[in-house]
Amino acid sequence: MPRPISATFDCAAFRANLATVRRHAGAARVWAVVKANAYGHGLARAAAALAEADGFALLDLDEAVRLRDLGMAKPILLLEGFFASQDLATLSALGLTAVVHSDEQVAMLASARVSRPIDVFLKLNTGMNRLGFAAERCADVFARLRDARAVGEVAFMTHFADADGPSGVAAQLERFHAATRGLPGLRSVANSAAILRFPDTRADWVRPGISLYGCSPFADESADDLGLRPVMTLASEVIGVQSLRAGERVGYGGTFVAHAPMRVGIVACGYADGYPRHAPSGTPIVVAGERTRTVGRVSMDMLVADLTSIPEAGVGSAVTLWGEGLSCDEVAAASGTVSYELLCALAARVPQRERT
Ligand SMILES: *Cc1c(COP(=O)(O)O)cnc(C)c1O
């Protein structure tokens, strides 16, 4: 028997989350964001389970090629565009849509000869200050793209810096509208947080990522409250039990001290499986269906759960690290990060299963 850890992917939850996103997105078309191997969920699996999406958005040309090889005929959007002019032939041949965010990319398109024009999303920087043209340059860049023979349809997009936070989207949305006013072409601005909180960001295409995987983009609103269901469940088992006397310590560095007699379970999951090493004592964990806490430092292959209040738990008891019954958002928050990072970090060594 292998080590008892596994990640199970609930494909029905994928479909339910897509339906929930669509309810918020109205008539907007949906780019399912499947970058980073579909946030750790597996690109092929996500694309199959989210087959009802209108298109797929990702970063790597290789992954786009893989989707086409799998028979995916829907639009595919490269969120950072292309990185070299040699790639344009592939984009053209496979009918990939490219974000264009830099003058270098415009120049490559202007001098390219391709068999079939490439559709692009002109990306505007409206305040995130990551990728994109200054909003004032929109009309100028649009004109250059329209004149490039290698370019097909030109659409417009931007990305919000704080759709999940106190600043919201108003200032960026206003800058986007002002910059694109009067220009023909489709618009796309909304990530999960904007879709769920700001209906006026729907536009023509929305770009949900984290919500499709069943986690919340918000620190102050849970996935459950949003009607989202976790797709990935990381589960394992207790493989050892220790009884501690008051004053004894647990794990590397002895960072946790038992102040009273305790029973703890050793769980077959560690940071080499993708569990965050920085999860402190007190991080929620479910053992034998009961919610408890971790104690001590997470090590490479193991971590420790407090079983004091779960006398029936012992070797072989089921453990949920995150997923069904314990949102990844909670584990992430306790660890000072976001669920995105934990999902993406699921290690290749963890056996994967699928529930359809
Ligand atoms: C990752 C990404 C998204 C999806 O964001 P979520 O917060 O996961 O919904 C949307 N748009 C762009 C440009 C992205 O890079």
PDB file of N, CA and C and ligand atoms in Angstrom, residues 33 35 39 79 123 130 157 159 190-193 207-211 217 340, ligand 1:
ATOM      1  N   VAL A  33     -10.004  30.439 -16.110  1.00  0.00           N
ATOM      2  CA  VAL A  33      -8.557  30.647 -15.957  1.00  0.00           C
ATOM      3  C   VAL A  33      -7.932  29.360 -15.419  1.00  0.00           C
ATOM      4  N   LYS A  35      -4.456  28.718 -15.559  1.00  0.00           N
ATOM      5  CA  LYS A  35      -2.993  28.867 -15.479  1.00  0.00           C
ATOM      6  C   LYS A  35      -2.464  28.026 -14.315  1.00  0.00           C
ATOM      7  N   TYR A  39      -4.434  25.882 -11.340  1.00  0.00           N
ATOM      8  CA  TYR A  39      -4.293  26.139  -9.900  1.00  0.00           C
ATOM      9  C   TYR A  39      -4.003  24.825  -9.153  1.00  0.00           C
ATOM     10  N   LEU A  79      -2.453  34.715 -21.329  1.00  0.00           N
ATOM     11  CA  LEU A  79      -2.603  35.886 -20.458  1.00  0.00           C
ATOM     12  C   LEU A  79      -1.388  36.806 -20.447  1.00  0.00           C
ATOM     13  N   LYS A 123      -3.981  44.958 -23.539  1.00  0.00           N
ATOM     14  CA  LYS A 123      -4.068  45.078 -22.077  1.00  0.00           C
ATOM     15  C   LYS A 123      -3.646  46.456 -21.611  1.00  0.00           C
ATOM     16  N   ARG A 130       1.372  46.392 -13.235  1.00  0.00           N
ATOM     17  CA  ARG A 130       2.081  45.156 -13.534  1.00  0.00           C
ATOM     18  C   ARG A 130       2.205  45.151 -15.057  1.00  0.00           C
ATOM     19  N   MET A 157      -8.663  44.720 -22.410  1.00  0.00           N
ATOM     20  CA  MET A 157      -8.765  44.165 -21.058  1.00  0.00           C
ATOM     21  C   MET A 157      -7.932  44.968 -20.079  1.00  0.00           C
ATOM     22  N   HIS A 159      -6.768  44.520 -15.532  1.00  0.00           N
ATOM     23  CA  HIS A 159      -6.808  43.608 -14.381  1.00  0.00           C
ATOM     24  C   HIS A 159      -6.847  44.447 -13.108  1.00  0.00           C
ATOM     25  N   ALA A 190     -13.087  41.468 -15.444  1.00  0.00           N
ATOM     26  CA  ALA A 190     -13.390  40.927 -14.115  1.00  0.00           C
ATOM     27  C   ALA A 190     -12.692  39.613 -13.803  1.00  0.00           C
ATOM     28  N   ASN A 191     -12.006  39.571 -12.665  1.00  0.00           N
ATOM     29  CA  ASN A 191     -11.540  38.318 -12.052  1.00  0.00           C
ATOM     30  C   ASN A 191     -12.641  37.817 -11.106  1.00  0.00           C
ATOM     31  N   SER A 192     -12.374  36.766 -10.354  1.00  0.00           N
ATOM     32  CA  SER A 192     -13.423  36.195  -9.492  1.00  0.00           C
ATOM     33  C   SER A 192     -14.011  37.234  -8.544  1.00  0.00           C
ATOM     34  N   ALA A 193     -13.150  37.987  -7.889  1.00  0.00           N
ATOM     35  CA  ALA A 193     -13.637  38.936  -6.880  1.00  0.00           C
ATOM     36  C   ALA A 193     -14.569  39.958  -7.515  1.00  0.00           C
ATOM     37  N   ARG A 207     -13.188  36.624 -16.320  1.00  0.00           N
ATOM     38  CA  ARG A 207     -12.014  35.755 -16.200  1.00  0.00           C
ATOM     39  C   ARG A 207     -11.911  35.147 -14.799  1.00  0.00           C
ATOM     40  N   PRO A 208     -12.827  34.246 -14.454  1.00  0.00           N
ATOM     41  CA  PRO A 208     -12.758  33.650 -13.119  1.00  0.00           C
ATOM     42  C   PRO A 208     -11.655  32.595 -13.020  1.00  0.00           C
ATOM     43  N   GLY A 209     -10.982  32.606 -11.901  1.00  0.00           N
ATOM     44  CA  GLY A 209     -10.007  31.558 -11.610  1.00  0.00           C
ATOM     45  C   GLY A 209     -10.402  30.876 -10.312  1.00  0.00           C
ATOM     46  N   ILE A 210     -10.019  31.473  -9.198  1.00  0.00           N
ATOM     47  CA  ILE A 210     -10.129  30.822  -7.888  1.00  0.00           C
ATOM     48  C   ILE A 210     -11.553  30.357  -7.575  1.00  0.00           C
ATOM     49  N   SER A 211     -12.553  31.095  -8.022  1.00  0.00           N
ATOM     50  CA  SER A 211     -13.931  30.713  -7.709  1.00  0.00           C
ATOM     51  C   SER A 211     -14.298  29.373  -8.355  1.00  0.00           C
ATOM     52  N   PRO A 217     -12.204  34.495  -3.113  1.00  0.00           N
ATOM     53  CA  PRO A 217     -11.165  35.502  -3.325  1.00  0.00           C
ATOM     54  C   PRO A 217     -11.111  36.517  -2.185  1.00  0.00           C
ATOM     55  N   TYR A 340      -4.906  30.279  -3.164  1.00  0.00           N
ATOM     56  CA  TYR A 340      -4.247  30.154  -4.464  1.00  0.00           C
ATOM     57  C   TYR A 340      -2.881  29.473  -4.300  1.00  0.00           C
TER      58      TYR A 340
HETATM   59  C1  LIG B   1      -5.109  34.833 -12.609  1.00  0.00           C
HETATM   60  C2  LIG B   1      -5.878  35.838 -13.368  1.00  0.00           C
HETATM   61  C3  LIG B   1      -7.272  35.896 -13.287  1.00  0.00           C
HETATM   62  C4  LIG B   1      -8.081  35.033 -12.342  1.00  0.00           C
HETATM   63  O1  LIG B   1      -8.038  35.586 -11.045  1.00  0.00           O
HETATM   64  P1  LIG B   1      -8.866  34.920  -9.830  1.00  0.00           P
HETATM   65  O2  LIG B   1      -8.622  35.853  -8.696  1.00  0.00           O
HETATM   66  O3  LIG B   1      -8.242  33.592  -9.591  1.00  0.00           O
HETATM   67  O4  LIG B   1     -10.267  34.834 -10.250  1.00  0.00           O
HETATM   68  C5  LIG B   1      -7.923  36.787 -14.107  1.00  0.00           C
HETATM   69  N1  LIG B   1      -7.238  37.600 -14.951  1.00  0.00           N
HETATM   70  C6  LIG B   1      -5.891  37.582 -15.039  1.00  0.00           C
HETATM   71  C7  LIG B   1      -5.202  38.509 -15.967  1.00  0.00           C
HETATM   72  C8  LIG B   1      -5.166  36.706 -14.247  1.00  0.00           C
HETATM   73  O5  LIG B   1      -3.844  36.695 -14.333  1.00  0.00           O
END
